[in-house]
């Protein structure tokens, strides 16, 4: 079967391409094992290209290889293992990256994103030429079929296009979830969103859904203003430097979300906060990156919050986002800027890196 495989040992450059020169190939000889107890085999129909996939390729996110990339997908259940009852063959599902155990203290506290079984324990359900291949983020949606734990397969209504439903599993749950679950933005709050890519746009619409009244989008590309306002921004700035934000929010922001992954922008997010404000970090800088801030600036009950996967409970949250979409309150179709057959992976990467698409979606 077809899939997108990254092999660091083959890499000759840093990023871009898709012809093997950077270690990435679209192959057609992948094999996958049958689902075991508590597992589901999914025929992937669509998968979003997220910055995290590119970060594996360029080394920002260390990950063993060879590995099948992709972690934001949707498809149709093709087989289920013993004990799986919540989905059956033919169901449409959106795929989560959280392979939580369901039995540890964190899972029982309703924090599956903190489950230690769901962090840093890569499996190898794929093989190629008889040699095992890793699964990225317990998901690997850039393959015609993937095996996931049952808890990762979330049933969705069949009237939701799978090209749109795919985005629920990362961009939507990360951005909207950060607003609703982690920051707990309330009605009347003020929000600044730094970076309006796939994650930032979902933070914007999460703030809109939560009832924030002043939502300031910041992006160096002025061409993004239209889509930022479509998703919920009430103001748009090309930079957060100087007094531009203060003119809109004289005392600062209740919430500032950094969605780019640059340490200087993390500092900006902290400096923009009002008393009791909180900066939420969603962008992913290099694993060794360090950021600085004035300690004294935090003493007025300010907070710096990390956030993994929107602090989500996928079986609950995916269903909520699907219903909000059906009600017209959550935008999904508008996120899909371009669809690409998987063979055009190189073009999808080039468009993503050039900022030509909010979200490109690979199809099988």
Short mmCIF file of C-alpha atoms in Angstrom, two decimals:
data_model
loop_
_atom_site.label_atom_id
_atom_site.label_comp_id
_atom_site.label_asym_id
_atom_site.label_seq_id
_atom_site.Cartn_x
_atom_site.Cartn_y
_atom_site.Cartn_z
CA UNK A 1 0.00 0.00 0.00
CA UNK A 2 0.99 3.64 -0.43
CA UNK A 3 2.35 5.90 2.26
CA UNK A 4 4.77 8.72 3.03
CA UNK A 5 7.93 7.46 4.74
CA UNK A 6 10.69 9.54 6.29
CA UNK A 7 14.09 7.90 6.77
CA UNK A 8 16.69 10.11 8.40
CA UNK A 9 19.52 7.93 7.13
CA UNK A 10 18.53 8.88 3.57
CA UNK A 11 18.35 12.59 4.22
CA UNK A 12 20.78 14.69 2.23
CA UNK A 13 19.33 18.14 2.93
CA UNK A 14 17.20 19.78 5.55
CA UNK A 15 13.64 20.46 4.44
CA UNK A 16 11.40 20.52 1.39
CA UNK A 17 11.13 18.32 -1.63
CA UNK A 18 9.61 14.89 -1.38
CA UNK A 19 11.73 12.88 -3.84
CA UNK A 20 13.90 11.19 -1.23
CA UNK A 21 16.59 13.87 -1.16
CA UNK A 22 15.43 14.99 2.27
CA UNK A 23 14.70 11.47 3.43
CA UNK A 24 11.03 11.54 2.42
CA UNK A 25 9.49 9.18 -0.14
CA UNK A 26 6.00 8.33 -1.30
CA UNK A 27 6.22 4.54 -1.43
CA UNK A 28 3.82 1.84 -2.56
CA UNK A 29 5.23 -1.21 -0.76
CA UNK A 30 4.16 -0.61 2.83
CA UNK A 31 2.57 -3.43 4.79
CA UNK A 32 0.57 -3.22 8.00
CA UNK A 33 -0.37 -5.88 10.53
CA UNK A 34 -3.92 -6.83 11.39
CA UNK A 35 -5.53 -5.13 14.39
CA UNK A 36 -5.06 -6.87 17.73
CA UNK A 37 -7.34 -6.75 20.76
CA UNK A 38 -8.53 -3.21 21.44
CA UNK A 39 -7.31 -1.94 18.05
CA UNK A 40 -8.94 -0.65 14.87
CA UNK A 41 -7.80 -0.81 11.24
CA UNK A 42 -8.79 2.35 9.39
CA UNK A 43 -8.73 2.97 5.65
CA UNK A 44 -7.50 6.57 5.60
CA UNK A 45 -9.31 8.77 3.10
CA UNK A 46 -7.87 12.21 3.95
CA UNK A 47 -5.03 13.58 6.08
CA UNK A 48 -4.02 17.15 6.80
CA UNK A 49 -0.40 18.25 6.41
CA UNK A 50 0.55 19.81 9.74
CA UNK A 51 3.69 21.70 10.70
CA UNK A 52 4.55 18.91 13.13
CA UNK A 53 5.07 16.55 10.18
CA UNK A 54 7.53 19.02 8.69
CA UNK A 55 9.20 19.36 12.08
CA UNK A 56 10.02 15.65 12.07
CA UNK A 57 11.63 16.04 8.66
CA UNK A 58 13.80 19.01 9.68
CA UNK A 59 14.69 17.56 13.09
CA UNK A 60 12.81 20.07 15.25
CA UNK A 61 10.83 17.13 16.62
CA UNK A 62 13.22 14.20 17.24
CA UNK A 63 11.65 10.92 16.19
CA UNK A 64 13.04 7.50 15.30
CA UNK A 65 13.02 6.48 11.67
CA UNK A 66 12.07 5.10 9.25
CA UNK A 67 8.61 6.35 10.10
CA UNK A 68 5.29 6.77 8.31
CA UNK A 69 4.35 10.43 8.73
CA UNK A 70 0.96 12.05 9.28
CA UNK A 71 -1.18 12.46 12.37
CA UNK A 72 -4.29 14.39 11.30
CA UNK A 73 -6.61 12.05 9.46
CA UNK A 74 -10.05 10.60 8.93
CA UNK A 75 -11.31 7.50 7.22
CA UNK A 76 -13.50 4.42 7.33
CA UNK A 77 -13.22 1.52 9.76
CA UNK A 78 -12.10 -1.56 7.85
CA UNK A 79 -11.60 -4.06 10.70
CA UNK A 80 -11.78 -4.15 14.50
CA UNK A 81 -9.93 -6.23 17.04
CA UNK A 82 -11.40 -8.19 19.89
CA UNK A 83 -13.21 -6.15 22.51
CA UNK A 84 -13.90 -3.10 20.32
CA UNK A 85 -17.58 -2.15 20.55
CA UNK A 86 -17.89 1.62 20.06
CA UNK A 87 -17.09 1.50 16.33
CA UNK A 88 -17.77 -1.12 13.66
CA UNK A 89 -16.83 -1.80 10.07
CA UNK A 90 -18.05 1.00 7.79
CA UNK A 91 -18.13 3.73 10.42
CA UNK A 92 -16.53 7.07 9.60
CA UNK A 93 -13.94 8.11 12.16
CA UNK A 94 -11.61 10.99 12.90
CA UNK A 95 -8.26 9.87 14.29
CA UNK A 96 -6.75 11.09 17.54
CA UNK A 97 -3.04 10.97 18.38
CA UNK A 98 -3.74 10.19 22.04
CA UNK A 99 -3.22 6.46 22.56
CA UNK A 100 -4.15 6.73 26.23
CA UNK A 101 -4.37 3.64 28.40
CA UNK A 102 -7.67 4.53 30.12
CA UNK A 103 -6.51 3.06 33.43
CA UNK A 104 -3.83 5.32 34.91
CA UNK A 105 -4.33 8.20 37.32
CA UNK A 106 -4.19 10.84 34.60
CA UNK A 107 -6.79 9.06 32.45
CA UNK A 108 -9.06 8.67 35.46
CA UNK A 109 -8.73 12.37 36.21
CA UNK A 110 -9.98 13.14 32.70
CA UNK A 111 -6.53 14.12 31.41
CA UNK A 112 -5.75 11.56 28.69
CA UNK A 113 -3.24 13.91 27.04
CA UNK A 114 -1.05 13.46 30.12
CA UNK A 115 -1.19 9.64 30.04
CA UNK A 116 2.38 8.37 30.04
CA UNK A 117 1.37 5.52 27.76
CA UNK A 118 0.42 8.16 25.19
CA UNK A 119 3.73 10.04 25.22
CA UNK A 120 6.99 8.96 23.60
CA UNK A 121 6.28 5.25 23.12
CA UNK A 122 6.36 4.72 19.33
CA UNK A 123 5.03 1.45 17.94
CA UNK A 124 5.99 -0.30 14.70
CA UNK A 125 2.81 -1.64 13.10
CA UNK A 126 4.16 -1.07 9.58
CA UNK A 127 6.83 -2.92 7.66
CA UNK A 128 8.62 -2.45 4.39
CA UNK A 129 10.70 -5.13 2.76
CA UNK A 130 10.36 -7.20 5.89
CA UNK A 131 11.80 -4.47 8.12
CA UNK A 132 9.72 -2.67 10.77
CA UNK A 133 8.67 0.95 10.25
CA UNK A 134 7.65 3.31 13.05
CA UNK A 135 4.28 4.98 13.51
CA UNK A 136 4.27 8.74 14.06
CA UNK A 137 2.22 10.12 16.94
CA UNK A 138 0.50 6.73 17.35
CA UNK A 139 -1.31 7.59 14.13
CA UNK A 140 0.54 7.74 10.78
CA UNK A 141 -2.31 9.10 8.69
CA UNK A 142 -0.13 9.42 5.57
CA UNK A 143 -0.83 5.81 4.67
CA UNK A 144 -3.72 4.11 2.93
CA UNK A 145 -4.36 2.13 6.11
CA UNK A 146 -3.30 2.52 9.70
CA UNK A 147 -3.85 0.63 12.94
CA UNK A 148 -4.74 2.66 16.03
CA UNK A 149 -5.95 1.94 19.53
CA UNK A 150 -9.72 1.88 19.73
CA UNK A 151 -9.76 5.00 21.90
CA UNK A 152 -8.14 6.92 19.02
CA UNK A 153 -10.92 6.16 16.54
CA UNK A 154 -13.74 8.61 17.18
CA UNK A 155 -16.99 8.00 15.33
CA UNK A 156 -18.29 11.01 13.40
CA UNK A 157 -21.47 11.60 11.39
CA UNK A 158 -21.21 10.37 7.81
CA UNK A 159 -22.47 13.68 6.41
CA UNK A 160 -19.22 15.44 7.36
CA UNK A 161 -16.77 15.43 4.41
CA UNK A 162 -13.73 13.36 5.39
CA UNK A 163 -11.40 16.00 3.94
CA UNK A 164 -12.80 18.40 6.53
CA UNK A 165 -13.23 15.88 9.34
CA UNK A 166 -9.52 15.02 9.11
CA UNK A 167 -8.64 18.43 10.52
CA UNK A 168 -10.53 17.80 13.75
CA UNK A 169 -7.79 15.41 14.85
CA UNK A 170 -5.02 18.00 15.22
CA UNK A 171 -5.50 21.58 14.08
CA UNK A 172 -9.02 21.96 15.43
CA UNK A 173 -8.60 20.05 18.68
CA UNK A 174 -5.30 21.81 19.42
CA UNK A 175 -6.48 25.35 18.70
CA UNK A 176 -10.10 25.25 19.82
CA UNK A 177 -9.24 22.96 22.71
CA UNK A 178 -6.53 25.32 23.97
CA UNK A 179 -9.17 28.04 24.20
CA UNK A 180 -12.00 26.04 25.75
CA UNK A 181 -10.13 23.47 27.84
CA UNK A 182 -6.78 24.97 28.83
CA UNK A 183 -7.27 28.74 28.88
CA UNK A 184 -10.99 28.49 29.59
CA UNK A 185 -11.67 31.76 27.77
CA UNK A 186 -14.90 33.30 29.03
CA UNK A 187 -17.53 35.62 27.58
CA UNK A 188 -16.25 39.16 27.29
CA UNK A 189 -12.56 38.20 27.53
CA UNK A 190 -9.88 39.69 25.29
CA UNK A 191 -7.60 37.44 23.23
CA UNK A 192 -4.43 37.98 21.20
CA UNK A 193 -3.42 35.26 18.73
CA UNK A 194 0.13 35.42 17.38
CA UNK A 195 0.31 33.48 14.12
CA UNK A 196 -2.70 32.67 11.94
CA UNK A 197 -1.72 29.37 10.39
CA UNK A 198 -3.73 26.20 10.87
CA UNK A 199 -3.49 26.31 14.68
CA UNK A 200 -3.94 30.07 14.99
CA UNK A 201 -7.11 30.08 12.90
CA UNK A 202 -8.60 27.49 15.21
CA UNK A 203 -7.62 29.53 18.26
CA UNK A 204 -9.45 32.44 16.65
CA UNK A 205 -12.62 30.47 16.10
CA UNK A 206 -12.34 28.93 19.55
CA UNK A 207 -12.24 32.44 21.03
CA UNK A 208 -15.26 33.39 18.95
CA UNK A 209 -17.19 30.32 20.10
CA UNK A 210 -16.23 31.04 23.73
CA UNK A 211 -17.67 34.55 23.47
CA UNK A 212 -14.51 36.67 23.57
CA UNK A 213 -15.34 40.22 22.50
CA UNK A 214 -11.96 41.55 21.34
CA UNK A 215 -9.92 39.04 19.35
CA UNK A 216 -6.68 40.42 17.95
CA UNK A 217 -4.92 38.38 15.23
CA UNK A 218 -1.23 39.08 14.64
CA UNK A 219 0.55 37.83 11.52
CA UNK A 220 3.39 39.25 9.45
CA UNK A 221 1.55 38.34 6.24
CA UNK A 222 -1.13 41.01 5.60
CA UNK A 223 -2.83 38.73 3.07
CA UNK A 224 -4.07 36.61 5.98
CA UNK A 225 -6.30 39.34 7.36
CA UNK A 226 -9.38 38.25 5.44
CA UNK A 227 -9.32 34.64 6.59
CA UNK A 228 -8.39 35.69 10.15
CA UNK A 229 -11.49 37.88 10.32
CA UNK A 230 -13.58 35.09 8.78
CA UNK A 231 -12.58 32.79 11.64
CA UNK A 232 -13.27 35.33 14.37
CA UNK A 233 -10.66 38.10 14.55
CA UNK A 234 -12.10 41.52 15.37
CA UNK A 235 -8.74 43.23 14.72
CA UNK A 236 -5.69 42.35 12.62
CA UNK A 237 -2.09 43.54 13.08
CA UNK A 238 1.05 42.72 11.14
CA UNK A 239 3.16 42.98 14.31
CA UNK A 240 2.68 42.95 18.08
CA UNK A 241 5.61 45.31 18.62
CA UNK A 242 5.22 48.90 19.79
CA UNK A 243 1.88 50.22 20.97
CA UNK A 244 -0.33 48.64 18.29
CA UNK A 245 -1.92 46.12 20.66
CA UNK A 246 -2.19 48.69 23.47
CA UNK A 247 -4.28 50.92 21.23
CA UNK A 248 -6.83 48.08 21.06
CA UNK A 249 -6.30 46.65 24.56
CA UNK A 250 -5.00 49.53 26.72
CA UNK A 251 -4.47 47.39 29.83
CA UNK A 252 -3.37 44.26 28.01
CA UNK A 253 -4.92 40.93 27.02
CA UNK A 254 -6.67 38.38 29.17
CA UNK A 255 -5.20 35.63 27.00
CA UNK A 256 -2.31 35.58 24.51
CA UNK A 257 -1.70 32.49 22.37
CA UNK A 258 1.67 31.96 20.68
CA UNK A 259 1.09 29.74 17.66
CA UNK A 260 4.39 30.05 15.78
CA UNK A 261 7.07 28.52 17.98
CA UNK A 262 9.59 31.37 18.16
CA UNK A 263 11.07 32.36 21.51
CA UNK A 264 10.91 36.08 20.78
CA UNK A 265 7.18 35.76 20.12
CA UNK A 266 6.74 33.85 23.36
CA UNK A 267 8.26 36.86 25.12
CA UNK A 268 5.86 39.14 23.23
CA UNK A 269 2.88 37.06 24.31
CA UNK A 270 3.90 37.36 27.96
CA UNK A 271 4.53 41.10 27.70
CA UNK A 272 1.07 41.67 26.19
CA UNK A 273 -0.80 40.30 29.21
CA UNK A 274 -3.09 42.26 31.48
CA UNK A 275 -3.21 41.55 35.21
CA UNK A 276 -4.28 37.94 35.82
CA UNK A 277 -3.65 37.24 32.10
CA UNK A 278 -2.26 34.01 30.75
CA UNK A 279 0.05 33.21 27.86
CA UNK A 280 -0.63 29.85 26.21
CA UNK A 281 2.22 28.29 24.22
CA UNK A 282 1.12 26.26 21.19
CA UNK A 283 3.95 26.76 18.69
CA UNK A 284 6.78 24.22 18.82
CA UNK A 285 10.34 25.60 18.82
CA UNK A 286 13.42 23.38 18.82
CA UNK A 287 13.51 20.91 21.71
CA UNK A 288 16.46 22.75 23.29
CA UNK A 289 15.06 26.29 22.82
CA UNK A 290 14.97 28.56 25.88
CA UNK A 291 12.81 31.65 26.34
CA UNK A 292 13.24 34.55 28.76
CA UNK A 293 10.88 36.94 30.52
CA UNK A 294 10.87 39.41 33.36
CA UNK A 295 10.03 37.48 36.50
CA UNK A 296 8.57 40.62 38.05
CA UNK A 297 6.05 40.80 35.20
CA UNK A 298 4.28 37.68 36.48
CA UNK A 299 3.56 38.77 40.03
CA UNK A 300 0.13 40.19 39.19
CA UNK A 301 -1.34 36.70 38.90
CA UNK A 302 -0.10 36.16 35.35
CA UNK A 303 0.53 32.64 34.05
CA UNK A 304 2.49 30.87 31.32
CA UNK A 305 0.70 27.71 30.23
CA UNK A 306 1.88 24.84 28.10
CA UNK A 307 -0.80 22.91 26.27
CA UNK A 308 -0.66 19.47 24.70
CA UNK A 309 -3.27 18.62 22.11
CA UNK A 310 -5.76 21.16 23.37
CA UNK A 311 -5.92 19.44 26.79
CA UNK A 312 -8.53 17.34 25.06
CA UNK A 313 -10.66 14.34 25.84
CA UNK A 314 -10.97 13.22 22.20
CA UNK A 315 -14.00 10.94 22.49
CA UNK A 316 -15.92 13.86 24.02
CA UNK A 317 -14.36 16.81 22.19
CA UNK A 318 -14.36 15.42 18.65
CA UNK A 319 -18.10 14.77 18.93
CA UNK A 320 -18.63 18.31 20.21
CA UNK A 321 -16.67 19.84 17.32
CA UNK A 322 -18.55 17.70 14.81
CA UNK A 323 -21.85 18.97 16.20
CA UNK A 324 -20.65 22.59 16.19
CA UNK A 325 -19.69 22.12 12.53
CA UNK A 326 -23.13 20.77 11.67
CA UNK A 327 -24.68 23.78 13.41
CA UNK A 328 -22.53 26.16 11.34
CA UNK A 329 -20.63 27.46 14.39
CA UNK A 330 -17.29 25.71 13.71
CA UNK A 331 -15.57 26.21 10.37
CA UNK A 332 -13.94 23.15 8.82
CA UNK A 333 -14.43 23.34 5.05
CA UNK A 334 -12.91 26.83 5.06
CA UNK A 335 -9.68 25.46 6.57
CA UNK A 336 -9.04 23.19 3.60
CA UNK A 337 -7.23 25.45 1.17
CA UNK A 338 -6.10 22.72 -1.22
CA UNK A 339 -6.36 18.95 -1.59
CA UNK A 340 -3.54 16.87 -3.07
CA UNK A 341 -3.34 13.23 -4.10
CA UNK A 342 -0.70 11.62 -1.91
CA UNK A 343 1.62 11.38 -4.92
CA UNK A 344 1.81 15.21 -4.84
CA UNK A 345 3.24 15.27 -1.32
CA UNK A 346 6.22 17.38 -2.44
CA UNK A 347 3.93 20.08 -3.79
CA UNK A 348 1.85 20.02 -0.60
CA UNK A 349 5.01 20.58 1.45
CA UNK A 350 6.20 23.40 -0.79
CA UNK A 351 2.82 25.16 -0.59
CA UNK A 352 2.72 24.77 3.20
CA UNK A 353 6.23 26.13 3.68
CA UNK A 354 5.52 29.08 1.39
CA UNK A 355 2.39 29.95 3.37
CA UNK A 356 0.15 29.49 0.33
CA UNK A 357 -2.31 27.27 2.20
CA UNK A 358 -3.94 27.37 5.64
CA UNK A 359 -4.17 23.58 5.52
CA UNK A 360 -3.34 21.26 2.69
CA UNK A 361 -5.05 17.86 2.77
CA UNK A 362 -3.66 14.67 1.24
CA UNK A 363 -6.18 12.25 -0.23
CA UNK A 364 -5.99 8.54 -1.00
#
